[in-house]
Amino acid sequence: MARCEIFAGNWKMYKTRQEALDLVRGILAGISDIGGREVVVFPPSPWALPVSELCRGTKVSVGIQNMYFEQEGAFTGEVSPLMVKDAGCRYVLIGHSERRHVFGETDEAVNKKAAAALKNGIEPMICVGELLDEREKGNTNDVLKRQVEKALAGVTAEQMKKVVVAYEPVWAIGTGKVATPETADEAHDFIRRVVKDLYGAGTADALPILYGGSVKPDNIAGLHAKENIDGVLVGGASLKAESFLNIICVK
Ligand code: PEP
């Protein structure tokens, strides 16, 4: 079935305001014939609003890299879904491996954030993925099943129309070690089967599942050719307009 294809760039904690605006201008200037592909950028939170203003009415959507699940309150340092919406963001990255493994974000927090996003009309891009040790011990599928099931607890089939999953093996993020297209496709197929068991074939077939982990212009073609890979979430290679455009425009 034809699923929407999404090419997303996670800028992590890089770029001054000027650099962020220059990068998005470069992306906008280079996007030409991308058909039905969706492009999303995740700038650092302080630049979400100016980047959204530049992207309004263009083919590029904006997301935030993280948010809290409460609407407002005494939560120093956090950003609420209301603020994310107000800053013009369509998407939120939830459960990125750096959130899980550097900041100790749990499956429960991921679930609360996904629910808060959906309640507020923000589309969660939920990241899942195994550690190297988990893969080597043969536990990849158990980890993926647990992360997917916990993240989606309480999410309705209707809400699933606004959910994106990103498979990001932790051993491939920022390491230069990309998963082979076959390894990634196998994991995507497994995730889709988990979603099918939860919601049925219609929802599972329609769910965009992105691959993330050391995607570069020179390895995108093999990943893009795979049936179950509906786009990519790119870190390092999204920090330069030229390399991100080479990924977005893959044949
Ligand atoms: C990411 O930040 O989600 C990511 C996949 O990073 P990189 O492309 O640099 O591995």
Coordinates of C-alpha atoms and ligand atoms in Angstrom, one line a residue, residues 9-12 93 96-98 127 168-169 172-177 211-216 233-238, ligand 1:
G9 CA 16.0 16.2 9.9
N10 CA 16.9 16.3 13.6
W11 CA 19.2 19.2 14.3
K12 CA 19.8 18.1 17.9
L93 CA 10.0 13.8 18.4
H96 CA 14.6 9.8 20.8
S97 CA 17.5 7.5 22.0
E98 CA 19.3 10.5 23.4
C127 CA 11.4 6.7 18.3
E168 CA 16.5 4.1 15.3
P169 CA 18.9 1.3 16.4
A172 CA 23.6 3.3 14.5
I173 CA 22.9 6.8 15.8
G174 CA 25.8 9.2 15.2
T175 CA 28.2 6.3 14.9
G176 CA 28.6 6.1 11.1
K177 CA 27.4 2.5 11.4
Y211 CA 14.6 4.6 9.6
G212 CA 17.2 6.6 11.5
G213 CA 20.8 6.0 12.2
S214 CA 23.8 7.4 10.2
V215 CA 21.7 8.0 7.1
K216 CA 23.8 9.8 4.5
L233 CA 15.0 10.5 10.3
V234 CA 18.4 12.1 9.7
G235 CA 20.7 13.6 12.3
G236 CA 24.3 14.7 11.3
A237 CA 23.6 14.7 7.5
S238 CA 20.6 17.1 8.0
Ligands
PEP1 C1 19.2 11.1 15.0 O1 19.6 12.0 15.6 O2 18.0 10.7 15.1 C2 20.1 10.3 14.1 C3 19.6 9.3 13.4 O3 21.4 10.8 14.0 P1 22.5 10.4 12.9 O4 21.8 10.5 11.5 O5 23.5 11.4 13.1 O6 22.9 9.0 13.2

